Amino acid sequence: MKVESDFLVIGSGLAGLSFAIQAAKHGKVVIVTKQEVKESATNYAQGGIASVCSEDDTFDAHIQDTIVAGAGVCHEDVVKMVVEEGPTVIKNLVDWGVMFTTSGNSYHLTREGGHSQRRIYHTDDLTGREIERALVAAAKADPNIEIYEHHAAIDLITESKICKKNLGTNRCFGAHVLDNQNNVVRTFISKITLLATGGAGKVYLYTCNPDVVTGDGVAMAYRAGASIANMEFMQFHPTTLYHPQAKSFLISEAVRGEGAILRRRDGTPFMEFYHNLKDLAPRDIVARAIDNEMKTHGDDCVYLDITHKDPKFIKKRFPNIYETCLKFNLDMTKEPLPVVPATHYLCGGVVSDKNGETDIKNLYAIGEVAFTGLHGANRLASNSLLEAAVFAGRAYRHAVEELNNSDFVSPVIPDWDSGTATDSDEMVVVSQNWDEIRRCMWNYVGIVRSDKRLARAMSRVKLIQEEIVEYYWDFKVTSDLIELRNIATVAELIIMSAQMRKESRGLHFNIDYPGRDDLHCQKDTIVRKQF
Ligand code: SIN
């Protein structure tokens, strides 16, 4: 079966939905998403969305904070553009029905690590859930938007793939997509294709990302020949709950923004030994400090203490965190919470320009899947929802212009050919490889890296990839197999990029090159598949 549209949106978080809602005024939009439409990283975002609003704040201050966190490799023109478009996208979100927390007659603004001002709009500690609620409702109400849930994109359909040769320029015509519930592969043909698939936290053993975050967009774009940048900069969130049943539940940085202190097991506060901003230092510094504390003292976790604040304030400001911790018999108003770092956000991704367009014609990438130059070597907290919303507006405007000004004559697009593939009788191969990659990435390509660890990781991932390729062509495609192939590709890209960066900067720390080398390394790491 073929499904045709003007705009194909892959992914249903803030980036994909806000693009879809705007694009639907100009043509038919189809959204494909792996699970239920709301199941996206956006839905789990706690902190909020940063944008200058108060009289005490300025665009320059937000720009400066972003650049300082980014450790010398932010694209300053992009930072300026995104920060200055912040107020417009906040207004759009409010117009679409998002209800941010207020205080008196204005919005309540919170603070997180690296921010010199309170400038983060939030909805209690469930900001993403509120944004997702409002945007899903707006998308579902639009007759020009069709949503295909439980549909996992397998690969992009590009000109060079159809013609089976490497053309000078390449164009995208849509994607082959697995309908998970009916086990059939459908062909989605579109004039414009948008990747809004989010990040790649599941490439690592411990992550606070939801299960859907398996690097699909980066892997598909790489296989199609797009440029990929800065994959070595995987951000670890410093504070996820340390509890066997908690699945690395996020304890928002806003908890430190409201005064919480990180302590050793014996109660000693330790961030003052690492940075003058103490507990509100940029996230890479806090995560590395915790890693060092745990290794130095042989502890399994550190402790986040907000017990000095009024319990009523804590329960009102952090209702979700408070209730979730209580389920694990932890009362944050009375006792410090055990916390550890876990992967949270991919700062690299598919290279896209100021309009969100990739180097494959008619293919756009926005949100966490994209590399725009905003985050540099370390994303400033709550800049990600901002980036997604700003680029959704820019990409939609550019895509509509393309739609109006270009001829879209597409070649004959073949349906998916599963050849002689049969149903797999050994799903254990998938689960074994899945586990091995994530453990290997955690142990060898984590917060602190070395040349030897990276080389070990690369040789293991390559072996696993050979097995996956063999398995991939022998057996019918399943959603588990699609995700396994994608996490293996992304793992390889992260290791490859980490090996290329011969210094330590932001989120990439290599003990063999412990210093920052601005002379040779103050640039992006770009990789592209050789055909
Ligand atoms: C958090 O709530 O700590 C996450 C915010 C972010 O990563 O932007």
Coordinates of C-alpha atoms and ligand atoms in Angstrom, one line a residue:
M1 CA 0.0 0.0 0.0
K2 CA 1.2 3.5 -0.8
V3 CA 0.3 6.6 1.2
E4 CA 0.8 9.9 -0.5
S5 CA 1.1 13.4 1.1
D6 CA 2.7 16.8 0.8
F7 CA 4.5 16.6 4.1
L8 CA 5.6 13.4 5.8
V9 CA 6.5 13.9 9.5
I10 CA 8.4 11.1 11.2
G11 CA 8.0 11.5 15.0
S12 CA 5.4 13.1 17.2
G13 CA 7.1 15.2 19.8
L14 CA 7.1 19.0 20.0
A15 CA 9.2 19.4 16.8
G16 CA 7.1 17.1 14.6
L17 CA 3.7 18.2 15.9
S18 CA 4.3 21.9 15.8
F19 CA 5.7 21.6 12.2
A20 CA 2.6 19.5 11.3
I21 CA 0.1 21.9 12.8
Q22 CA 1.6 24.8 10.8
A23 CA 2.2 22.9 7.6
A24 CA -1.4 21.6 7.5
K25 CA -2.6 25.0 6.4
H26 CA -0.8 24.4 3.1
G27 CA -1.3 20.7 2.3
K28 CA -1.9 17.2 3.4
V29 CA 0.3 16.1 6.4
V30 CA 0.9 12.5 7.4
I31 CA 2.6 11.8 10.8
V32 CA 4.1 8.4 11.4
T33 CA 5.0 7.5 15.0
K34 CA 6.3 4.3 16.5
Q35 CA 3.9 3.9 19.4
E36 CA 1.0 6.0 20.6
V37 CA 1.2 9.6 19.3
K38 CA 2.0 11.0 22.7
E39 CA 4.9 8.6 23.4
S40 CA 7.8 11.0 22.7
A41 CA 10.7 12.5 24.6
T42 CA 8.8 15.7 24.8
N43 CA 6.1 14.0 26.9
Y44 CA 8.7 13.3 29.6
A45 CA 10.4 16.7 29.7
Q46 CA 10.2 18.0 33.2
G47 CA 12.2 21.3 33.3
G48 CA 10.7 23.6 30.7
I49 CA 11.4 25.9 27.8
A50 CA 13.9 28.7 28.1
S51 CA 13.0 32.2 26.7
V52 CA 13.8 35.7 27.8
C53 CA 10.7 37.3 29.3
S54 CA 11.4 39.2 32.6
E55 CA 12.7 42.8 32.7
D56 CA 15.8 41.7 34.6
D57 CA 16.8 39.4 31.7
T58 CA 18.2 40.2 28.2
F59 CA 18.7 38.3 24.9
D60 CA 22.5 38.9 25.3
A61 CA 22.5 37.2 28.7
H62 CA 20.7 34.1 27.3
I63 CA 23.0 34.1 24.3
Q64 CA 26.1 34.3 26.6
D65 CA 24.8 31.5 28.9
T66 CA 24.2 29.2 25.9
I67 CA 27.7 30.0 24.5
V68 CA 29.5 29.4 27.8
A69 CA 27.7 26.1 28.3
G70 CA 28.6 25.1 24.7
A71 CA 32.3 25.2 25.5
G72 CA 33.6 27.1 22.4
V73 CA 31.8 25.3 19.5
C74 CA 28.3 26.9 19.4
H75 CA 27.4 28.6 16.1
E76 CA 26.9 32.0 17.5
D77 CA 24.6 33.2 14.6
V78 CA 22.3 30.3 15.3
V79 CA 22.3 30.9 19.1
K80 CA 21.3 34.6 18.5
M81 CA 18.6 33.6 16.0
V82 CA 17.1 30.9 18.3
V83 CA 17.2 33.1 21.5
E84 CA 15.6 36.0 19.7
E85 CA 12.8 33.9 18.2
G86 CA 12.0 32.5 21.7
P87 CA 9.1 34.9 22.6
T88 CA 7.3 34.2 19.3
V89 CA 7.3 30.5 19.8
I90 CA 6.2 30.8 23.4
K91 CA 3.2 32.9 22.1
N92 CA 2.5 30.2 19.5
L93 CA 2.5 27.5 22.2
V94 CA 0.1 29.5 24.4
D95 CA -2.1 30.1 21.3
W96 CA -2.2 26.3 20.7
G97 CA -3.5 25.8 24.3
V98 CA -0.3 25.2 26.4
M99 CA -0.9 26.3 29.9
F100 CA 2.3 27.3 31.6
T101 CA 2.4 27.8 35.4
T102 CA 1.7 31.4 36.5
S103 CA 2.5 33.4 39.5
G104 CA 0.1 36.4 40.0
N105 CA -0.4 38.1 36.7
S106 CA 2.7 36.7 35.0
Y107 CA 4.3 33.4 34.2
H108 CA 6.4 31.7 36.9
L109 CA 9.9 31.4 35.6
T110 CA 12.3 28.8 37.0
R111 CA 16.1 28.4 36.8
E112 CA 18.4 25.5 35.9
G113 CA 22.1 24.9 35.7
G114 CA 24.2 27.4 33.6
H115 CA 21.4 30.0 33.4
S116 CA 22.3 33.4 34.9
Q117 CA 18.6 34.3 35.3
R118 CA 15.2 32.8 35.9
R119 CA 13.9 32.4 32.4
I120 CA 12.3 28.9 32.1
Y121 CA 8.6 28.6 31.4
H122 CA 7.2 25.4 32.9
T123 CA 4.1 23.6 33.9
D124 CA 4.9 22.5 37.4
D125 CA 7.4 19.6 36.8
L126 CA 5.5 18.2 33.9
T127 CA 6.1 20.8 31.2
G128 CA 6.5 18.3 28.3
R129 CA 3.3 16.4 29.2
E130 CA 1.3 19.7 29.0
I131 CA 3.0 20.7 25.6
E132 CA 2.3 17.2 24.2
R133 CA -1.3 17.3 25.4
A134 CA -2.0 20.6 23.7
L135 CA -0.3 19.8 20.5
V136 CA -1.8 16.3 20.1
A137 CA -5.2 17.8 20.6
A138 CA -4.5 20.5 18.0
A139 CA -3.1 17.9 15.5
K140 CA -6.0 15.5 16.0
A141 CA -8.5 18.3 15.4
D142 CA -7.0 19.2 12.0
P143 CA -8.7 17.5 9.1
N144 CA -5.5 17.9 7.0
I145 CA -3.4 15.8 9.4
E146 CA -3.5 12.0 9.3
I147 CA -1.7 10.2 12.2
Y148 CA -0.4 6.7 11.8
E149 CA 0.4 5.3 15.2
H150 CA 2.5 2.1 15.7
H151 CA 4.3 2.8 12.5
A152 CA 8.1 2.6 12.6
A153 CA 10.1 4.2 9.8
I154 CA 12.7 1.7 8.4
D155 CA 14.6 3.7 5.8
L156 CA 14.3 6.9 3.7
I157 CA 13.5 6.6 0.0
T158 CA 16.1 8.7 -1.8
E159 CA 16.9 9.2 -5.5
S160 CA 20.3 7.6 -5.2
K161 CA 18.8 4.5 -3.5
I162 CA 16.2 4.1 -6.2
C163 CA 18.7 4.7 -9.0
K164 CA 21.2 2.5 -7.2
K165 CA 24.0 4.9 -7.8
N166 CA 25.7 7.8 -6.0
L167 CA 24.3 10.9 -7.7
G168 CA 25.9 14.3 -7.2
T169 CA 22.7 15.6 -5.6
N170 CA 20.3 13.5 -3.7
R171 CA 16.6 13.9 -3.1
C172 CA 14.2 12.4 -0.6
F173 CA 10.7 11.1 -1.6
G174 CA 9.5 9.6 1.7
A175 CA 10.1 6.5 3.7
H176 CA 9.4 2.8 3.9
V177 CA 7.5 2.2 7.2
L178 CA 6.6 -0.9 9.2
D179 CA 3.0 -1.1 10.4
N180 CA 3.8 -2.9 13.6
Q181 CA 0.3 -4.1 14.3
N182 CA -0.3 -5.7 10.9
N183 CA 3.3 -6.6 10.1
V184 CA 3.3 -5.1 6.7
V185 CA 5.8 -2.5 5.2
R186 CA 4.1 0.5 3.6
T187 CA 5.5 3.0 1.2
F188 CA 4.9 6.6 2.3
I189 CA 5.6 9.0 -0.6
S190 CA 5.8 12.7 0.1
K191 CA 7.1 16.0 -1.4
I192 CA 8.7 17.0 1.9
T193 CA 10.0 14.6 4.5
L194 CA 10.7 15.8 8.1
L195 CA 12.8 13.8 10.6
A196 CA 11.6 14.7 14.1
T197 CA 12.5 11.4 15.7
G198 CA 14.3 12.7 18.8
G199 CA 17.6 11.5 20.2
A200 CA 19.4 8.3 21.0
G201 CA 19.5 7.8 24.8
K202 CA 18.7 4.1 24.5
V203 CA 22.1 3.5 22.9
Y204 CA 23.4 3.5 26.5
L205 CA 22.5 1.1 29.3
Y206 CA 21.2 3.8 31.7
T207 CA 19.0 6.6 30.3
C208 CA 16.2 8.7 31.4
N209 CA 14.7 8.8 27.9
P210 CA 11.6 6.7 27.0
D211 CA 12.1 3.4 25.2
V212 CA 11.3 4.9 21.8
V213 CA 14.5 7.0 21.8
T214 CA 16.7 4.7 19.7
G215 CA 18.5 7.1 17.3
D216 CA 16.3 6.2 14.3
G217 CA 16.4 9.5 12.5
V218 CA 20.2 9.8 12.7
A219 CA 20.7 6.2 11.6
M220 CA 18.3 6.6 8.6
A221 CA 19.8 9.9 7.5
Y222 CA 23.3 8.5 7.7
R223 CA 22.4 5.4 5.7
A224 CA 20.8 7.8 3.1
G225 CA 24.1 9.8 2.8
A226 CA 23.3 12.9 4.9
S227 CA 26.1 14.6 6.9
I228 CA 26.1 13.9 10.7
A229 CA 27.9 16.1 13.2
N230 CA 29.2 16.1 16.8
M231 CA 28.0 12.7 17.9
E232 CA 30.6 12.5 20.6
F233 CA 28.6 15.1 22.6
M234 CA 26.1 12.9 24.4
Q235 CA 24.7 14.7 27.4
F236 CA 24.4 12.8 30.7
H237 CA 21.8 14.2 33.1
P238 CA 23.5 14.5 36.5
T239 CA 20.5 13.4 38.6
T240 CA 18.3 10.4 37.9
L241 CA 16.8 8.4 40.7
Y242 CA 19.0 5.5 41.9
H243 CA 16.6 2.8 42.6
P244 CA 16.3 -0.7 41.0
Q245 CA 12.7 -0.2 39.9
A246 CA 12.9 3.5 38.9
K247 CA 14.2 3.1 35.3
S248 CA 16.5 6.1 35.7
F249 CA 13.5 8.4 36.6
L250 CA 14.6 12.0 36.0
I251 CA 15.0 14.4 39.0
S252 CA 14.7 17.7 37.2
E253 CA 17.6 20.2 37.3
A254 CA 14.9 22.7 38.4
V255 CA 15.1 21.0 41.8
R256 CA 18.7 22.3 42.1
G257 CA 17.4 25.5 40.5
E258 CA 15.1 25.9 43.5
G259 CA 18.0 25.3 46.0
A260 CA 18.7 21.6 46.2
I261 CA 22.3 20.6 47.2
L262 CA 24.3 17.6 46.0
R263 CA 26.0 15.8 49.0
R264 CA 28.2 12.8 49.6
R265 CA 26.9 9.9 51.6
D266 CA 28.3 11.5 54.8
G267 CA 26.4 14.7 54.0
T268 CA 29.3 16.8 52.7
P269 CA 28.2 19.2 49.9
F270 CA 30.8 18.7 47.1
M271 CA 30.0 20.9 44.1
E272 CA 32.0 23.8 45.6
F273 CA 35.1 21.7 44.9
Y274 CA 34.4 21.7 41.2
H275 CA 32.8 25.0 40.1
N276 CA 32.0 28.5 41.4
L277 CA 28.4 28.1 40.4
K278 CA 28.4 25.0 42.7
D279 CA 25.2 23.0 42.2
L280 CA 24.1 25.2 39.3
A281 CA 27.3 24.6 37.2
P282 CA 26.8 23.6 33.6
R283 CA 25.5 20.0 33.3
D284 CA 28.7 18.4 31.9
I285 CA 30.7 19.6 34.9
V286 CA 28.1 18.4 37.4
A287 CA 27.8 15.0 35.8
R288 CA 31.6 14.6 35.7
A289 CA 31.9 15.7 39.4
I290 CA 29.3 13.1 40.4
D291 CA 31.2 10.4 38.4
N292 CA 34.4 11.4 40.1
E293 CA 32.8 11.5 43.6
M294 CA 31.3 8.0 43.1
K295 CA 34.6 6.6 41.8
T296 CA 36.8 8.3 44.5
H297 CA 34.5 7.2 47.4
G298 CA 33.5 3.9 46.0
D299 CA 29.8 4.8 46.3
D300 CA 27.0 3.7 44.0
C301 CA 25.3 7.1 44.1
V302 CA 25.3 10.6 45.5
Y303 CA 22.5 12.4 47.3
L304 CA 20.3 15.4 46.3
D305 CA 19.0 17.3 49.3
I306 CA 16.1 19.8 49.3
T307 CA 14.9 19.0 52.8
H308 CA 15.8 22.5 54.0
K309 CA 12.9 23.9 51.9
D310 CA 9.3 24.1 53.1
P311 CA 7.5 20.8 52.4
K312 CA 4.5 22.6 51.1
F313 CA 6.6 24.4 48.5
I314 CA 8.3 21.2 47.4
K315 CA 5.0 19.3 47.0
K316 CA 3.4 22.2 45.0
R317 CA 6.4 22.9 42.8
F318 CA 7.4 19.3 42.1
P319 CA 4.2 17.3 42.4
N320 CA 5.2 14.6 39.9
I321 CA 8.7 14.1 41.3
Y322 CA 7.4 14.0 44.9
E323 CA 4.7 11.5 44.1
T324 CA 6.9 9.3 42.0
C325 CA 9.7 9.2 44.7
L326 CA 7.1 8.3 47.3
K327 CA 6.1 5.2 45.3
F328 CA 9.7 4.1 45.9
N329 CA 9.4 4.9 49.6
L330 CA 11.5 8.1 49.3
D331 CA 10.1 11.3 50.8
M332 CA 12.0 14.1 49.3
T333 CA 10.7 16.6 51.9
K334 CA 12.3 14.5 54.7
E335 CA 15.4 12.8 53.1
P336 CA 18.0 13.4 50.4
L337 CA 17.3 11.4 47.2
P338 CA 19.9 8.9 45.9
V339 CA 20.9 10.0 42.4
V340 CA 23.2 9.0 39.5
P341 CA 23.9 10.3 36.0
A342 CA 22.2 8.8 32.9
T343 CA 22.1 9.7 29.2
H344 CA 19.6 12.4 28.5
Y345 CA 20.2 14.4 25.3
L346 CA 22.2 14.0 22.1
C347 CA 23.8 17.4 21.2
G348 CA 25.0 16.1 17.7
G349 CA 22.8 14.8 14.9
V350 CA 21.8 15.3 11.3
V351 CA 23.4 18.4 10.0
S352 CA 20.6 20.9 9.1
D353 CA 20.8 24.6 8.2
K354 CA 18.9 27.6 9.6
N355 CA 15.8 26.3 7.8
G356 CA 16.1 22.8 9.2
E357 CA 17.0 21.5 5.7
T358 CA 19.6 18.7 5.5
D359 CA 22.1 18.2 2.7
I360 CA 19.5 15.8 1.0
K361 CA 17.0 17.9 -0.9
N362 CA 13.5 17.9 0.5
L363 CA 14.6 16.2 3.7
Y364 CA 14.4 18.3 6.9
A365 CA 15.6 17.4 10.4
I366 CA 14.5 19.4 13.5
G367 CA 14.5 18.9 17.2
E368 CA 16.9 16.5 19.0
V369 CA 17.6 14.5 15.8
A370 CA 19.2 17.6 14.2
F371 CA 22.5 19.3 14.6
T372 CA 22.0 23.0 14.1
G373 CA 25.0 24.4 15.9
L374 CA 22.9 25.7 18.8
H375 CA 24.2 23.5 21.6
G376 CA 27.9 23.3 20.9
A377 CA 29.7 20.8 23.1
N378 CA 27.1 20.9 25.9
R379 CA 23.4 21.9 25.7
L380 CA 22.2 24.5 28.1
A381 CA 19.2 23.2 30.1
S382 CA 15.7 23.9 28.6
N383 CA 17.2 25.1 25.3
S384 CA 16.0 21.9 23.5
L385 CA 12.2 22.5 23.5
L386 CA 13.1 26.1 22.4
E387 CA 15.2 24.8 19.5
A388 CA 12.5 22.3 18.4
A389 CA 9.8 25.0 18.4
V390 CA 11.9 27.6 16.6
F391 CA 13.1 25.2 13.9
A392 CA 9.6 23.8 13.4
G393 CA 8.5 27.3 12.4
R394 CA 11.5 28.0 10.2
A395 CA 11.4 24.5 8.5
Y396 CA 7.7 24.8 7.8
R397 CA 8.0 28.2 6.2
H398 CA 10.9 27.0 4.0
A399 CA 9.2 23.8 3.1
V400 CA 6.0 25.6 2.0
E401 CA 8.1 27.9 -0.2
E402 CA 9.7 24.8 -1.8
L403 CA 6.3 23.3 -2.3
N404 CA 5.1 26.4 -4.1
N405 CA 8.2 27.0 -6.2
S406 CA 9.4 23.5 -7.2
D407 CA 8.3 20.8 -9.6
F408 CA 8.0 17.5 -7.7
V409 CA 8.3 14.9 -10.3
S410 CA 9.2 11.7 -8.6
P411 CA 10.5 8.5 -10.2
V412 CA 8.6 5.3 -9.9
I413 CA 9.0 4.3 -6.3
P414 CA 9.2 0.6 -5.7
D415 CA 7.5 -1.1 -2.8
W416 CA 9.5 -2.7 0.0
D417 CA 11.1 -6.0 -1.2
S418 CA 11.6 -8.5 1.6
G419 CA 13.2 -11.0 -0.9
T420 CA 13.5 -14.5 0.6
A421 CA 13.4 -13.3 4.2
T422 CA 11.6 -15.6 6.6
D423 CA 10.2 -15.1 10.1
S424 CA 12.9 -15.1 12.7
D425 CA 13.1 -18.1 15.0
E426 CA 15.8 -16.7 17.2
M427 CA 14.8 -13.4 18.8
V428 CA 17.5 -14.0 21.4
V429 CA 20.0 -12.8 18.9
V430 CA 18.3 -9.4 18.9
S431 CA 18.1 -9.1 22.7
Q432 CA 21.7 -10.3 23.2
N433 CA 23.1 -7.7 20.7
W434 CA 20.9 -5.0 22.1
D435 CA 22.2 -5.6 25.6
E436 CA 25.8 -5.9 24.5
I437 CA 25.8 -2.6 22.6
R438 CA 24.2 -0.6 25.4
R439 CA 26.5 -2.1 28.1
C440 CA 29.6 -1.6 26.0
M441 CA 28.7 2.1 25.3
W442 CA 28.0 2.7 29.0
N443 CA 31.3 1.1 30.1
Y444 CA 33.6 2.3 27.4
V445 CA 32.1 5.4 25.8
G446 CA 30.6 7.0 28.9
I447 CA 31.3 10.2 30.9
V448 CA 35.0 9.5 31.0
R449 CA 36.6 8.0 27.9
S450 CA 40.1 6.9 26.9
D451 CA 41.7 5.9 23.5
K452 CA 41.9 2.2 24.6
R453 CA 38.3 2.1 25.8
L454 CA 37.1 3.7 22.5
A455 CA 39.1 1.2 20.4
R456 CA 37.6 -1.7 22.4
A457 CA 34.1 -0.4 22.0
M458 CA 34.7 0.1 18.2
S459 CA 35.9 -3.5 17.7
R460 CA 32.9 -4.9 19.6
V461 CA 30.3 -2.8 17.9
K462 CA 31.7 -3.7 14.4
L463 CA 31.5 -7.4 15.2
I464 CA 27.9 -7.0 16.4
Q465 CA 27.1 -5.0 13.2
E466 CA 28.3 -7.8 11.0
E467 CA 25.9 -10.1 12.8
I468 CA 23.0 -7.7 12.5
V469 CA 23.5 -7.2 8.8
E470 CA 23.5 -10.9 8.2
Y471 CA 20.4 -11.3 10.4
Y472 CA 18.7 -8.3 8.8
W473 CA 18.7 -9.7 5.3
D474 CA 17.8 -13.3 6.3
F475 CA 14.7 -12.5 8.4
K476 CA 11.6 -10.4 8.0
V477 CA 11.9 -6.9 9.5
T478 CA 10.4 -6.3 13.0
S479 CA 10.4 -3.2 15.1
D480 CA 13.0 -4.7 17.5
L481 CA 15.3 -5.4 14.6
I482 CA 14.8 -1.9 13.2
E483 CA 15.8 -0.4 16.5
L484 CA 18.7 -2.8 17.0
R485 CA 20.1 -1.8 13.6
N486 CA 19.7 1.8 14.4
I487 CA 21.3 1.8 17.9
A488 CA 24.3 -0.2 16.4
T489 CA 24.7 2.5 13.7
V490 CA 24.4 5.4 16.2
A491 CA 26.9 3.6 18.6
E492 CA 29.4 3.4 15.8
L493 CA 28.9 7.1 14.9
I494 CA 29.4 8.1 18.5
I495 CA 32.6 6.1 18.9
M496 CA 33.9 7.2 15.5
S497 CA 33.3 10.9 16.4
A498 CA 34.8 10.5 19.8
Q499 CA 37.9 9.0 18.3
M500 CA 38.2 11.9 15.9
R501 CA 38.2 14.5 18.7
K502 CA 41.7 14.6 20.1
E503 CA 40.9 16.8 23.1
S504 CA 38.5 17.1 26.0
R505 CA 35.7 19.6 25.6
G506 CA 32.2 19.9 27.0
L507 CA 30.6 16.5 27.2
H508 CA 33.5 14.7 25.6
F509 CA 36.2 13.9 28.2
N510 CA 39.2 11.7 27.2
I511 CA 41.8 11.0 29.8
D512 CA 44.4 10.7 27.1
Y513 CA 43.8 14.3 26.0
P514 CA 42.5 15.9 29.2
G515 CA 42.8 19.5 28.0
R516 CA 40.9 21.7 25.5
D517 CA 42.8 22.3 22.3
D518 CA 41.3 25.4 20.7
L519 CA 44.1 25.6 18.1
H520 CA 43.4 22.3 16.4
C521 CA 40.0 21.1 17.7
Q522 CA 37.6 24.1 17.9
K523 CA 35.4 22.8 15.2
D524 CA 32.6 20.3 14.5
T525 CA 33.2 16.6 13.9
I526 CA 31.4 15.7 10.6
V527 CA 30.9 12.2 9.3
R528 CA 29.3 11.0 6.2
K529 CA 28.8 7.5 4.8
Q530 CA 31.1 6.5 2.0
F531 CA 29.2 4.6 -0.7
Ligands
SIN1 C1 15.5 18.8 33.6 O1 14.3 19.0 33.9 O2 16.4 18.7 34.3 C2 15.7 18.6 32.1 C3 15.7 19.9 31.4 C4 16.5 19.8 30.2 O3 17.2 18.9 30.0 O4 16.4 20.7 29.4

